[in-house]
Amino acid sequence: MADSGEGLIVSFGEMLIDFVPTVSGVSLAEAPGFLKAPGGAPANVAIAVARLGGRAAFVGKLGDDEFGRMLAAILRQNGVDDTGVTFDAGARTALAFVTLRADGEREFMFYRNPSADMLLTAAELNLDLIGQAAIFHYGSISLITEPCRSAHLKAMEVAKEAGALLSYDPNLRLPLWTSPEEARKQILSIWDEADIIKVSDVELEFLTGHDSVEDEVAAQLWRPSLKLLLITLGDKGCKYYTKDFHGAVASFTVEQVDTTGAGDAFVGALLRRIVEDPSALQDEKKLREVLRFANACGAITTTKKGAIPSLPNVAEAMRLFESA
């Protein structure tokens, strides 16, 4: 476990079960069977932080069912504080059927009508826990429907008032939104609150309307309130923007098996390092090292199936980090 004096990273949002075909490269209809894999981006980030020796907590709602209890147990087994988790007796834990196409990309089919995570209310938030956050991390899926949307906005407000850095990974899942326009509007509605934002190249195109990762396109997402804007480029690494400097950091070459959780591993590693030394946000040399480490963690995650089992520990990350 991490030193108790180190800053706490609190992750807010959904935790669910991905059902993944036992064979790769088939459609959901063709799959002969499925394995259950715990997931949900904010939960993956919390576990990524804990696996790298950081202090992490997860805040969200699960169904009061076997799957929900299983997910809470997985958080605890991985060293994540689950005192912010509540259970809903009337709704199920969310499920997603995920298929890995032959090229390693994913297709999703969600079962959430409504699932427990969508029913979290502001009154159910563990405000003491949220108020202890050095970094408060969240996505955009929790903005889709009430009452969870109000709970999300309240949690952000409490964390910000307590002095936390706010970290946002929109983690676009278009099938969950009523329309692309609504997704874009809501994802951008909280843009100005964040200190750190990470988007993928695909999300950059969705939010700006430009199929390019050039600096002038990224500039459309920059805000003076931001401390760091990151664009991840898959196996090509990432680009970073702060008010004083910007650049790119290449990734590591690995044999990719499954990209699930790579972005979450990247974010977890980034936040773990920033909570250790926040000055990296103003120091380009330090930031580049942090991002190389985050790239290494993301790359390792793609070499194994499933998100949580493939998140690296420090020793694994440093082996790849020092190999190049």
PDB file of C-alpha atoms in Angstrom:
ATOM      1  CA  MET A   1       0.000   0.000   0.000  1.00  0.00           C
ATOM      2  CA  ALA A   2       1.046   3.590  -0.550  1.00  0.00           C
ATOM      3  CA  ASP A   3       2.309   5.951   2.101  1.00  0.00           C
ATOM      4  CA  SER A   4      -0.763   7.336   3.843  1.00  0.00           C
ATOM      5  CA  GLY A   5       0.663  10.844   3.567  1.00  0.00           C
ATOM      6  CA  GLU A   6       0.470  10.785  -0.214  1.00  0.00           C
ATOM      7  CA  GLY A   7      -2.432  12.464  -1.982  1.00  0.00           C
ATOM      8  CA  LEU A   8      -5.620  10.504  -2.585  1.00  0.00           C
ATOM      9  CA  ILE A   9      -6.948  10.069  -6.122  1.00  0.00           C
ATOM     10  CA  VAL A  10     -10.743   9.740  -6.135  1.00  0.00           C
ATOM     11  CA  SER A  11     -12.333   8.362  -9.295  1.00  0.00           C
ATOM     12  CA  PHE A  12     -16.049   8.940  -9.942  1.00  0.00           C
ATOM     13  CA  GLY A  13     -18.496   7.225 -12.291  1.00  0.00           C
ATOM     14  CA  GLU A  14     -19.427   3.822 -13.640  1.00  0.00           C
ATOM     15  CA  MET A  15     -18.155   0.346 -12.907  1.00  0.00           C
ATOM     16  CA  LEU A  16     -19.666  -2.476 -14.899  1.00  0.00           C
ATOM     17  CA  ILE A  17     -19.066  -5.915 -16.320  1.00  0.00           C
ATOM     18  CA  ASP A  18     -17.830  -6.360 -19.859  1.00  0.00           C
ATOM     19  CA  PHE A  19     -18.757  -9.663 -21.461  1.00  0.00           C
ATOM     20  CA  VAL A  20     -15.962 -10.473 -23.883  1.00  0.00           C
ATOM     21  CA  PRO A  21     -16.149 -13.266 -26.494  1.00  0.00           C
ATOM     22  CA  THR A  22     -13.970 -16.299 -25.791  1.00  0.00           C
ATOM     23  CA  VAL A  23     -12.625 -15.950 -29.363  1.00  0.00           C
ATOM     24  CA  SER A  24     -11.203 -12.796 -30.916  1.00  0.00           C
ATOM     25  CA  GLY A  25     -12.221 -11.336 -34.239  1.00  0.00           C
ATOM     26  CA  VAL A  26     -15.874 -12.411 -34.230  1.00  0.00           C
ATOM     27  CA  SER A  27     -19.104 -10.429 -34.026  1.00  0.00           C
ATOM     28  CA  LEU A  28     -21.230 -10.673 -30.874  1.00  0.00           C
ATOM     29  CA  ALA A  29     -23.702 -12.890 -32.747  1.00  0.00           C
ATOM     30  CA  GLU A  30     -20.952 -15.279 -33.855  1.00  0.00           C
ATOM     31  CA  ALA A  31     -19.285 -15.544 -30.426  1.00  0.00           C
ATOM     32  CA  PRO A  32     -19.490 -19.104 -29.035  1.00  0.00           C
ATOM     33  CA  GLY A  33     -19.255 -17.874 -25.436  1.00  0.00           C
ATOM     34  CA  PHE A  34     -18.321 -14.935 -23.214  1.00  0.00           C
ATOM     35  CA  LEU A  35     -15.991 -14.277 -20.299  1.00  0.00           C
ATOM     36  CA  LYS A  36     -16.947 -11.679 -17.707  1.00  0.00           C
ATOM     37  CA  ALA A  37     -14.409  -8.902 -17.302  1.00  0.00           C
ATOM     38  CA  PRO A  38     -14.859  -6.129 -14.733  1.00  0.00           C
ATOM     39  CA  GLY A  39     -14.552  -2.671 -16.263  1.00  0.00           C
ATOM     40  CA  GLY A  40     -15.822   0.877 -16.478  1.00  0.00           C
ATOM     41  CA  ALA A  41     -13.216   3.542 -17.191  1.00  0.00           C
ATOM     42  CA  PRO A  42     -13.257   5.428 -13.851  1.00  0.00           C
ATOM     43  CA  ALA A  43     -12.967   2.145 -11.911  1.00  0.00           C
ATOM     44  CA  ASN A  44     -10.111   1.007 -14.178  1.00  0.00           C
ATOM     45  CA  VAL A  45      -8.299   4.287 -13.473  1.00  0.00           C
ATOM     46  CA  ALA A  46      -8.658   3.796  -9.703  1.00  0.00           C
ATOM     47  CA  ILE A  47      -7.242   0.261  -9.928  1.00  0.00           C
ATOM     48  CA  ALA A  48      -4.445   1.462 -12.247  1.00  0.00           C
ATOM     49  CA  VAL A  49      -3.423   4.034  -9.599  1.00  0.00           C
ATOM     50  CA  ALA A  50      -3.492   1.479  -6.772  1.00  0.00           C
ATOM     51  CA  ARG A  51      -1.513  -1.078  -8.779  1.00  0.00           C
ATOM     52  CA  LEU A  52       1.206   1.543  -9.232  1.00  0.00           C
ATOM     53  CA  GLY A  53       1.345   2.049  -5.453  1.00  0.00           C
ATOM     54  CA  GLY A  54      -0.903   5.118  -5.243  1.00  0.00           C
ATOM     55  CA  ARG A  55      -3.845   5.827  -2.937  1.00  0.00           C
ATOM     56  CA  ALA A  56      -7.123   5.455  -4.812  1.00  0.00           C
ATOM     57  CA  ALA A  57     -10.847   5.508  -4.035  1.00  0.00           C
ATOM     58  CA  PHE A  58     -13.857   4.893  -6.253  1.00  0.00           C
ATOM     59  CA  VAL A  59     -17.241   6.626  -5.932  1.00  0.00           C
ATOM     60  CA  GLY A  60     -20.252   5.197  -7.745  1.00  0.00           C
ATOM     61  CA  LYS A  61     -23.316   2.999  -7.515  1.00  0.00           C
ATOM     62  CA  LEU A  62     -23.657  -0.711  -8.204  1.00  0.00           C
ATOM     63  CA  GLY A  63     -26.632  -3.045  -8.266  1.00  0.00           C
ATOM     64  CA  ASP A  64     -27.304  -4.888  -5.020  1.00  0.00           C
ATOM     65  CA  ASP A  65     -26.772  -8.142  -6.903  1.00  0.00           C
ATOM     66  CA  GLU A  66     -24.057 -10.759  -7.283  1.00  0.00           C
ATOM     67  CA  PHE A  67     -22.289  -8.774  -9.983  1.00  0.00           C
ATOM     68  CA  GLY A  68     -22.356  -5.537  -7.961  1.00  0.00           C
ATOM     69  CA  ARG A  69     -20.963  -7.251  -4.862  1.00  0.00           C
ATOM     70  CA  MET A  70     -18.312  -8.915  -7.027  1.00  0.00           C
ATOM     71  CA  LEU A  71     -17.206  -5.550  -8.431  1.00  0.00           C
ATOM     72  CA  ALA A  72     -16.950  -3.978  -4.960  1.00  0.00           C
ATOM     73  CA  ALA A  73     -14.838  -6.960  -3.875  1.00  0.00           C
ATOM     74  CA  ILE A  74     -12.566  -6.470  -6.912  1.00  0.00           C
ATOM     75  CA  LEU A  75     -11.973  -2.842  -5.880  1.00  0.00           C
ATOM     76  CA  ARG A  76     -11.010  -3.951  -2.354  1.00  0.00           C
ATOM     77  CA  GLN A  77      -8.808  -6.817  -3.590  1.00  0.00           C
ATOM     78  CA  ASN A  78      -6.927  -4.274  -5.702  1.00  0.00           C
ATOM     79  CA  GLY A  79      -6.377  -1.888  -2.802  1.00  0.00           C
ATOM     80  CA  VAL A  80      -9.009   0.685  -3.830  1.00  0.00           C
ATOM     81  CA  ASP A  81     -11.072   2.354  -1.080  1.00  0.00           C
ATOM     82  CA  ASP A  82     -14.727   1.437  -1.722  1.00  0.00           C
ATOM     83  CA  THR A  83     -16.338   3.505   1.058  1.00  0.00           C
ATOM     84  CA  GLY A  84     -17.812   5.740  -1.666  1.00  0.00           C
ATOM     85  CA  VAL A  85     -19.679   2.832  -3.284  1.00  0.00           C
ATOM     86  CA  THR A  86     -23.439   2.534  -2.741  1.00  0.00           C
ATOM     87  CA  PHE A  87     -25.811  -0.243  -3.805  1.00  0.00           C
ATOM     88  CA  ASP A  88     -29.230  -0.006  -5.429  1.00  0.00           C
ATOM     89  CA  ALA A  89     -31.717  -2.750  -4.543  1.00  0.00           C
ATOM     90  CA  GLY A  90     -34.001  -1.899  -7.461  1.00  0.00           C
ATOM     91  CA  ALA A  91     -31.548  -1.726 -10.366  1.00  0.00           C
ATOM     92  CA  ARG A  92     -28.975  -4.033 -11.878  1.00  0.00           C
ATOM     93  CA  THR A  93     -25.255  -3.504 -12.296  1.00  0.00           C
ATOM     94  CA  ALA A  94     -24.575  -2.317 -15.865  1.00  0.00           C
ATOM     95  CA  LEU A  95     -23.412  -4.854 -18.455  1.00  0.00           C
ATOM     96  CA  ALA A  96     -21.663  -4.338 -21.762  1.00  0.00           C
ATOM     97  CA  PHE A  97     -21.048  -6.918 -24.439  1.00  0.00           C
ATOM     98  CA  VAL A  98     -17.787  -6.002 -26.100  1.00  0.00           C
ATOM     99  CA  THR A  99     -16.414  -7.595 -29.221  1.00  0.00           C
ATOM    100  CA  LEU A 100     -12.806  -7.375 -30.315  1.00  0.00           C
ATOM    101  CA  ARG A 101     -12.647  -7.174 -34.073  1.00  0.00           C
ATOM    102  CA  ALA A 102      -9.788  -8.846 -35.907  1.00  0.00           C
ATOM    103  CA  ASP A 103      -7.922  -5.486 -35.901  1.00  0.00           C
ATOM    104  CA  GLY A 104      -8.083  -5.225 -32.085  1.00  0.00           C
ATOM    105  CA  GLU A 105     -10.704  -2.433 -32.143  1.00  0.00           C
ATOM    106  CA  ARG A 106     -13.885  -2.761 -30.110  1.00  0.00           C
ATOM    107  CA  GLU A 107     -17.651  -2.729 -30.644  1.00  0.00           C
ATOM    108  CA  PHE A 108     -20.051  -2.274 -27.711  1.00  0.00           C
ATOM    109  CA  MET A 109     -23.595  -3.338 -26.868  1.00  0.00           C
ATOM    110  CA  PHE A 110     -24.815  -1.975 -23.530  1.00  0.00           C
ATOM    111  CA  TYR A 111     -27.454  -3.184 -21.043  1.00  0.00           C
ATOM    112  CA  ARG A 112     -28.379  -0.103 -18.980  1.00  0.00           C
ATOM    113  CA  ASN A 113     -32.103   0.628 -18.714  1.00  0.00           C
ATOM    114  CA  PRO A 114     -31.497   2.074 -16.205  1.00  0.00           C
ATOM    115  CA  SER A 115     -28.518   0.491 -14.486  1.00  0.00           C
ATOM    116  CA  ALA A 116     -27.550   1.239 -10.889  1.00  0.00           C
ATOM    117  CA  ASP A 117     -24.709   3.639 -11.800  1.00  0.00           C
ATOM    118  CA  MET A 118     -27.241   5.973 -13.489  1.00  0.00           C
ATOM    119  CA  LEU A 119     -29.310   6.179 -10.281  1.00  0.00           C
ATOM    120  CA  LEU A 120     -26.655   7.608  -7.955  1.00  0.00           C
ATOM    121  CA  THR A 121     -28.078  10.706  -6.259  1.00  0.00           C
ATOM    122  CA  ALA A 122     -26.243  13.723  -4.832  1.00  0.00           C
ATOM    123  CA  ALA A 123     -27.569  12.777  -1.370  1.00  0.00           C
ATOM    124  CA  GLU A 124     -25.780   9.403  -1.585  1.00  0.00           C
ATOM    125  CA  LEU A 125     -22.336  10.900  -2.223  1.00  0.00           C
ATOM    126  CA  ASN A 126     -19.634  10.272   0.369  1.00  0.00           C
ATOM    127  CA  LEU A 127     -18.680  13.960   0.618  1.00  0.00           C
ATOM    128  CA  ASP A 128     -16.021  13.347   3.296  1.00  0.00           C
ATOM    129  CA  LEU A 129     -14.173  11.027   0.941  1.00  0.00           C
ATOM    130  CA  ILE A 130     -14.544  13.372  -2.056  1.00  0.00           C
ATOM    131  CA  GLY A 131     -13.315  16.282   0.088  1.00  0.00           C
ATOM    132  CA  GLN A 132     -10.085  14.382   0.830  1.00  0.00           C
ATOM    133  CA  ALA A 133      -9.163  14.072  -2.861  1.00  0.00           C
ATOM    134  CA  ALA A 134      -5.897  15.587  -4.055  1.00  0.00           C
ATOM    135  CA  ILE A 135      -7.096  14.690  -7.565  1.00  0.00           C
ATOM    136  CA  PHE A 136     -10.737  14.074  -8.510  1.00  0.00           C
ATOM    137  CA  HIS A 137     -11.116  12.123 -11.764  1.00  0.00           C
ATOM    138  CA  TYR A 138     -14.275  11.542 -13.848  1.00  0.00           C
ATOM    139  CA  GLY A 139     -15.641  10.810 -17.313  1.00  0.00           C
ATOM    140  CA  SER A 140     -18.752  11.880 -19.229  1.00  0.00           C
ATOM    141  CA  ILE A 141     -20.966   8.766 -19.079  1.00  0.00           C
ATOM    142  CA  SER A 142     -22.156   9.947 -15.653  1.00  0.00           C
ATOM    143  CA  LEU A 143     -23.488  13.137 -17.319  1.00  0.00           C
ATOM    144  CA  ILE A 144     -25.963  11.323 -19.571  1.00  0.00           C
ATOM    145  CA  THR A 145     -28.983  10.989 -17.263  1.00  0.00           C
ATOM    146  CA  GLU A 146     -30.427  12.260 -14.019  1.00  0.00           C
ATOM    147  CA  PRO A 147     -30.051  11.750 -11.102  1.00  0.00           C
ATOM    148  CA  CYS A 148     -26.430  10.735 -11.742  1.00  0.00           C
ATOM    149  CA  ARG A 149     -25.699  13.940 -13.667  1.00  0.00           C
ATOM    150  CA  SER A 150     -26.559  16.112 -10.632  1.00  0.00           C
ATOM    151  CA  ALA A 151     -24.517  13.830  -8.375  1.00  0.00           C
ATOM    152  CA  HIS A 152     -21.564  14.217 -10.777  1.00  0.00           C
ATOM    153  CA  LEU A 153     -21.806  18.035 -10.807  1.00  0.00           C
ATOM    154  CA  LYS A 154     -22.116  18.149  -7.009  1.00  0.00           C
ATOM    155  CA  ALA A 155     -19.087  15.869  -6.545  1.00  0.00           C
ATOM    156  CA  MET A 156     -16.992  18.074  -8.872  1.00  0.00           C
ATOM    157  CA  GLU A 157     -18.024  21.162  -6.933  1.00  0.00           C
ATOM    158  CA  VAL A 158     -17.159  19.636  -3.534  1.00  0.00           C
ATOM    159  CA  ALA A 159     -13.772  18.368  -4.784  1.00  0.00           C
ATOM    160  CA  LYS A 160     -12.926  21.733  -6.338  1.00  0.00           C
ATOM    161  CA  GLU A 161     -13.875  23.646  -3.182  1.00  0.00           C
ATOM    162  CA  ALA A 162     -11.639  21.299  -1.168  1.00  0.00           C
ATOM    163  CA  GLY A 163      -8.697  22.200  -3.425  1.00  0.00           C
ATOM    164  CA  ALA A 164      -8.480  19.071  -5.582  1.00  0.00           C
ATOM    165  CA  LEU A 165      -7.117  19.056  -9.117  1.00  0.00           C
ATOM    166  CA  LEU A 166      -9.943  18.029 -11.477  1.00  0.00           C
ATOM    167  CA  SER A 167      -9.088  15.405 -14.099  1.00  0.00           C
ATOM    168  CA  TYR A 168     -11.458  14.656 -17.007  1.00  0.00           C
ATOM    169  CA  ASP A 169     -11.359  11.870 -19.591  1.00  0.00           C
ATOM    170  CA  PRO A 170     -14.601  12.166 -21.616  1.00  0.00           C
ATOM    171  CA  ASN A 171     -14.308   8.517 -22.696  1.00  0.00           C
ATOM    172  CA  LEU A 172     -16.867   8.877 -25.484  1.00  0.00           C
ATOM    173  CA  ARG A 173     -19.345   5.996 -25.843  1.00  0.00           C
ATOM    174  CA  LEU A 174     -21.702   7.278 -28.541  1.00  0.00           C
ATOM    175  CA  PRO A 175     -24.299   4.439 -28.306  1.00  0.00           C
ATOM    176  CA  LEU A 176     -25.166   5.580 -24.761  1.00  0.00           C
ATOM    177  CA  TRP A 177     -26.151   9.131 -25.786  1.00  0.00           C
ATOM    178  CA  THR A 178     -29.454  10.145 -27.362  1.00  0.00           C
ATOM    179  CA  SER A 179     -27.594  11.803 -30.262  1.00  0.00           C
ATOM    180  CA  PRO A 180     -24.058  12.864 -31.263  1.00  0.00           C
ATOM    181  CA  GLU A 181     -25.110  16.517 -30.842  1.00  0.00           C
ATOM    182  CA  GLU A 182     -26.255  15.895 -27.262  1.00  0.00           C
ATOM    183  CA  ALA A 183     -23.029  14.013 -26.499  1.00  0.00           C
ATOM    184  CA  ARG A 184     -20.898  16.876 -27.819  1.00  0.00           C
ATOM    185  CA  LYS A 185     -22.925  19.500 -25.943  1.00  0.00           C
ATOM    186  CA  GLN A 186     -22.839  17.700 -22.589  1.00  0.00           C
ATOM    187  CA  ILE A 187     -19.193  16.609 -22.822  1.00  0.00           C
ATOM    188  CA  LEU A 188     -18.200  20.249 -23.459  1.00  0.00           C
ATOM    189  CA  SER A 189     -20.599  21.604 -20.798  1.00  0.00           C
ATOM    190  CA  ILE A 190     -18.073  20.848 -18.009  1.00  0.00           C
ATOM    191  CA  TRP A 191     -14.920  21.503 -20.082  1.00  0.00           C
ATOM    192  CA  ASP A 192     -14.013  24.755 -18.315  1.00  0.00           C
ATOM    193  CA  GLU A 193     -14.030  23.177 -14.834  1.00  0.00           C
ATOM    194  CA  ALA A 194     -11.146  20.746 -15.387  1.00  0.00           C
ATOM    195  CA  ASP A 195      -7.443  21.221 -14.657  1.00  0.00           C
ATOM    196  CA  ILE A 196      -6.335  18.178 -16.671  1.00  0.00           C
ATOM    197  CA  ILE A 197      -8.150  16.806 -19.736  1.00  0.00           C
ATOM    198  CA  LYS A 198      -7.206  13.752 -21.762  1.00  0.00           C
ATOM    199  CA  VAL A 199      -8.871  12.998 -25.103  1.00  0.00           C
ATOM    200  CA  SER A 200      -8.094  10.389 -27.732  1.00  0.00           C
ATOM    201  CA  ASP A 201      -7.479  11.319 -31.376  1.00  0.00           C
ATOM    202  CA  VAL A 202     -10.981   9.955 -32.170  1.00  0.00           C
ATOM    203  CA  GLU A 203     -12.562  12.144 -29.467  1.00  0.00           C
ATOM    204  CA  LEU A 204     -10.600  15.176 -30.709  1.00  0.00           C
ATOM    205  CA  GLU A 205     -12.126  14.683 -34.164  1.00  0.00           C
ATOM    206  CA  PHE A 206     -15.622  14.185 -32.673  1.00  0.00           C
ATOM    207  CA  LEU A 207     -15.432  17.323 -30.517  1.00  0.00           C
ATOM    208  CA  THR A 208     -13.816  19.656 -33.085  1.00  0.00           C
ATOM    209  CA  GLY A 209     -15.173  18.244 -36.350  1.00  0.00           C
ATOM    210  CA  HIS A 210     -11.629  18.056 -37.779  1.00  0.00           C
ATOM    211  CA  ASP A 211      -9.951  14.768 -38.687  1.00  0.00           C
ATOM    212  CA  SER A 212      -6.497  15.972 -37.683  1.00  0.00           C
ATOM    213  CA  VAL A 213      -4.306  16.058 -34.587  1.00  0.00           C
ATOM    214  CA  GLU A 214      -2.489  19.227 -35.650  1.00  0.00           C
ATOM    215  CA  ASP A 215      -1.861  21.871 -32.982  1.00  0.00           C
ATOM    216  CA  GLU A 216      -4.429  24.309 -34.401  1.00  0.00           C
ATOM    217  CA  VAL A 217      -7.157  21.654 -34.043  1.00  0.00           C
ATOM    218  CA  ALA A 218      -6.094  20.827 -30.467  1.00  0.00           C
ATOM    219  CA  ALA A 219      -6.108  24.576 -29.737  1.00  0.00           C
ATOM    220  CA  GLN A 220      -9.922  24.547 -30.130  1.00  0.00           C
ATOM    221  CA  LEU A 221     -10.094  22.454 -26.943  1.00  0.00           C
ATOM    222  CA  TRP A 222      -7.621  24.572 -24.970  1.00  0.00           C
ATOM    223  CA  ARG A 223      -8.969  26.799 -22.182  1.00  0.00           C
ATOM    224  CA  PRO A 224      -7.029  29.301 -20.021  1.00  0.00           C
ATOM    225  CA  SER A 225      -8.389  27.432 -16.979  1.00  0.00           C
ATOM    226  CA  LEU A 226      -6.534  24.238 -18.018  1.00  0.00           C
ATOM    227  CA  LYS A 227      -3.188  23.145 -16.607  1.00  0.00           C
ATOM    228  CA  LEU A 228      -2.724  20.275 -19.064  1.00  0.00           C
ATOM    229  CA  LEU A 229      -4.463  19.055 -22.229  1.00  0.00           C
ATOM    230  CA  LEU A 230      -3.441  15.635 -23.552  1.00  0.00           C
ATOM    231  CA  ILE A 231      -4.272  13.936 -26.833  1.00  0.00           C
ATOM    232  CA  THR A 232      -3.525  10.226 -26.973  1.00  0.00           C
ATOM    233  CA  LEU A 233      -2.589   8.814 -30.373  1.00  0.00           C
ATOM    234  CA  GLY A 234      -2.836   5.054 -29.728  1.00  0.00           C
ATOM    235  CA  ASP A 235       0.471   3.335 -30.453  1.00  0.00           C
ATOM    236  CA  LYS A 236       1.947   6.654 -31.627  1.00  0.00           C
ATOM    237  CA  GLY A 237       2.125   8.078 -28.092  1.00  0.00           C
ATOM    238  CA  CYS A 238       0.598  11.383 -27.034  1.00  0.00           C
ATOM    239  CA  LYS A 239       0.672  15.149 -27.490  1.00  0.00           C
ATOM    240  CA  TYR A 240       0.646  17.579 -24.560  1.00  0.00           C
ATOM    241  CA  TYR A 241      -0.318  21.245 -24.216  1.00  0.00           C
ATOM    242  CA  THR A 242       0.149  23.596 -21.265  1.00  0.00           C
ATOM    243  CA  LYS A 243       0.000  27.383 -21.238  1.00  0.00           C
ATOM    244  CA  ASP A 244       3.807  27.597 -21.516  1.00  0.00           C
ATOM    245  CA  PHE A 245       4.862  24.639 -23.669  1.00  0.00           C
ATOM    246  CA  HIS A 246       3.634  21.814 -25.888  1.00  0.00           C
ATOM    247  CA  GLY A 247       5.077  18.788 -27.645  1.00  0.00           C
ATOM    248  CA  ALA A 248       4.748  15.072 -28.298  1.00  0.00           C
ATOM    249  CA  VAL A 249       6.047  11.932 -26.581  1.00  0.00           C
ATOM    250  CA  ALA A 250       6.425   8.714 -28.583  1.00  0.00           C
ATOM    251  CA  SER A 251       5.130   5.419 -27.254  1.00  0.00           C
ATOM    252  CA  PHE A 252       6.783   2.015 -26.945  1.00  0.00           C
ATOM    253  CA  THR A 253       6.554  -0.724 -29.566  1.00  0.00           C
ATOM    254  CA  VAL A 254       4.768  -3.792 -28.221  1.00  0.00           C
ATOM    255  CA  GLU A 255       2.795  -6.745 -29.597  1.00  0.00           C
ATOM    256  CA  GLN A 256      -0.828  -5.543 -29.258  1.00  0.00           C
ATOM    257  CA  VAL A 257      -3.455  -8.102 -28.253  1.00  0.00           C
ATOM    258  CA  ASP A 258      -6.310  -5.992 -26.839  1.00  0.00           C
ATOM    259  CA  THR A 259      -6.479  -2.195 -26.483  1.00  0.00           C
ATOM    260  CA  THR A 260      -9.107  -2.357 -23.664  1.00  0.00           C
ATOM    261  CA  GLY A 261      -8.025  -0.275 -20.676  1.00  0.00           C
ATOM    262  CA  ALA A 262      -4.921   1.233 -22.320  1.00  0.00           C
ATOM    263  CA  GLY A 263      -6.279   4.781 -21.987  1.00  0.00           C
ATOM    264  CA  ASP A 264      -7.234   4.119 -18.365  1.00  0.00           C
ATOM    265  CA  ALA A 265      -3.753   2.759 -17.593  1.00  0.00           C
ATOM    266  CA  PHE A 266      -2.289   5.896 -19.197  1.00  0.00           C
ATOM    267  CA  VAL A 267      -4.507   8.187 -17.071  1.00  0.00           C
ATOM    268  CA  GLY A 268      -3.889   6.221 -13.866  1.00  0.00           C
ATOM    269  CA  ALA A 269      -0.119   6.409 -14.367  1.00  0.00           C
ATOM    270  CA  LEU A 270      -0.270  10.119 -15.195  1.00  0.00           C
ATOM    271  CA  LEU A 271      -2.347  10.958 -12.098  1.00  0.00           C
ATOM    272  CA  ARG A 272      -0.210   8.722  -9.871  1.00  0.00           C
ATOM    273  CA  ARG A 273       2.905  10.647 -10.929  1.00  0.00           C
ATOM    274  CA  ILE A 274       1.288  14.093 -10.728  1.00  0.00           C
ATOM    275  CA  VAL A 275      -0.011  13.494  -7.209  1.00  0.00           C
ATOM    276  CA  GLU A 276       3.584  12.549  -6.271  1.00  0.00           C
ATOM    277  CA  ASP A 277       5.037  15.693  -7.848  1.00  0.00           C
ATOM    278  CA  PRO A 278       2.517  18.336  -9.042  1.00  0.00           C
ATOM    279  CA  SER A 279       5.404  20.547 -10.257  1.00  0.00           C
ATOM    280  CA  ALA A 280       5.538  18.321 -13.378  1.00  0.00           C
ATOM    281  CA  LEU A 281       2.603  20.386 -14.671  1.00  0.00           C
ATOM    282  CA  GLN A 282       4.916  23.427 -14.937  1.00  0.00           C
ATOM    283  CA  ASP A 283       8.208  21.660 -15.772  1.00  0.00           C
ATOM    284  CA  GLU A 284       8.414  20.303 -19.320  1.00  0.00           C
ATOM    285  CA  LYS A 285      11.345  17.951 -18.680  1.00  0.00           C
ATOM    286  CA  LYS A 286       9.515  16.354 -15.732  1.00  0.00           C
ATOM    287  CA  LEU A 287       6.237  16.220 -17.644  1.00  0.00           C
ATOM    288  CA  ARG A 288       7.859  14.396 -20.572  1.00  0.00           C
ATOM    289  CA  GLU A 289       9.188  11.750 -18.161  1.00  0.00           C
ATOM    290  CA  VAL A 290       5.719  11.404 -16.587  1.00  0.00           C
ATOM    291  CA  LEU A 291       4.177  10.961 -20.044  1.00  0.00           C
ATOM    292  CA  ARG A 292       6.801   8.393 -21.101  1.00  0.00           C
ATOM    293  CA  PHE A 293       5.888   6.434 -17.961  1.00  0.00           C
ATOM    294  CA  ALA A 294       2.166   6.810 -18.747  1.00  0.00           C
ATOM    295  CA  ASN A 295       2.796   5.682 -22.355  1.00  0.00           C
ATOM    296  CA  ALA A 296       4.676   2.623 -21.038  1.00  0.00           C
ATOM    297  CA  CYS A 297       1.734   1.720 -18.776  1.00  0.00           C
ATOM    298  CA  GLY A 298      -0.738   2.127 -21.640  1.00  0.00           C
ATOM    299  CA  ALA A 299       1.434   0.008 -23.954  1.00  0.00           C
ATOM    300  CA  ILE A 300       1.784  -2.849 -21.444  1.00  0.00           C
ATOM    301  CA  THR A 301      -1.995  -2.948 -21.014  1.00  0.00           C
ATOM    302  CA  THR A 302      -2.437  -3.677 -24.745  1.00  0.00           C
ATOM    303  CA  THR A 303      -0.245  -6.813 -24.546  1.00  0.00           C
ATOM    304  CA  LYS A 304      -2.811  -8.815 -22.535  1.00  0.00           C
ATOM    305  CA  LYS A 305      -6.553  -9.426 -22.722  1.00  0.00           C
ATOM    306  CA  GLY A 306      -8.955  -7.481 -20.515  1.00  0.00           C
ATOM    307  CA  ALA A 307      -8.423  -4.162 -18.748  1.00  0.00           C
ATOM    308  CA  ILE A 308      -7.918  -4.880 -15.046  1.00  0.00           C
ATOM    309  CA  PRO A 309      -5.765  -8.033 -15.335  1.00  0.00           C
ATOM    310  CA  SER A 310      -3.422  -6.253 -17.751  1.00  0.00           C
ATOM    311  CA  LEU A 311      -2.852  -3.028 -15.754  1.00  0.00           C
ATOM    312  CA  PRO A 312       0.878  -2.938 -14.863  1.00  0.00           C
ATOM    313  CA  ASN A 313       2.626  -2.643 -11.524  1.00  0.00           C
ATOM    314  CA  VAL A 314       5.661  -0.364 -11.077  1.00  0.00           C
ATOM    315  CA  ALA A 315       8.230  -3.102 -11.819  1.00  0.00           C
ATOM    316  CA  GLU A 316       6.559  -4.030 -15.142  1.00  0.00           C
ATOM    317  CA  ALA A 317       6.192  -0.377 -16.131  1.00  0.00           C
ATOM    318  CA  MET A 318       9.815   0.452 -15.293  1.00  0.00           C
ATOM    319  CA  ARG A 319      11.118  -2.540 -17.288  1.00  0.00           C
ATOM    320  CA  LEU A 320       9.510  -1.189 -20.456  1.00  0.00           C
ATOM    321  CA  PHE A 321      10.230   2.457 -19.519  1.00  0.00           C
ATOM    322  CA  GLU A 322      13.967   1.712 -19.171  1.00  0.00           C
ATOM    323  CA  SER A 323      14.162  -0.553 -22.233  1.00  0.00           C
ATOM    324  CA  ALA A 324      14.087   2.294 -24.758  1.00  0.00           C
TER     325      ALA A 324
END
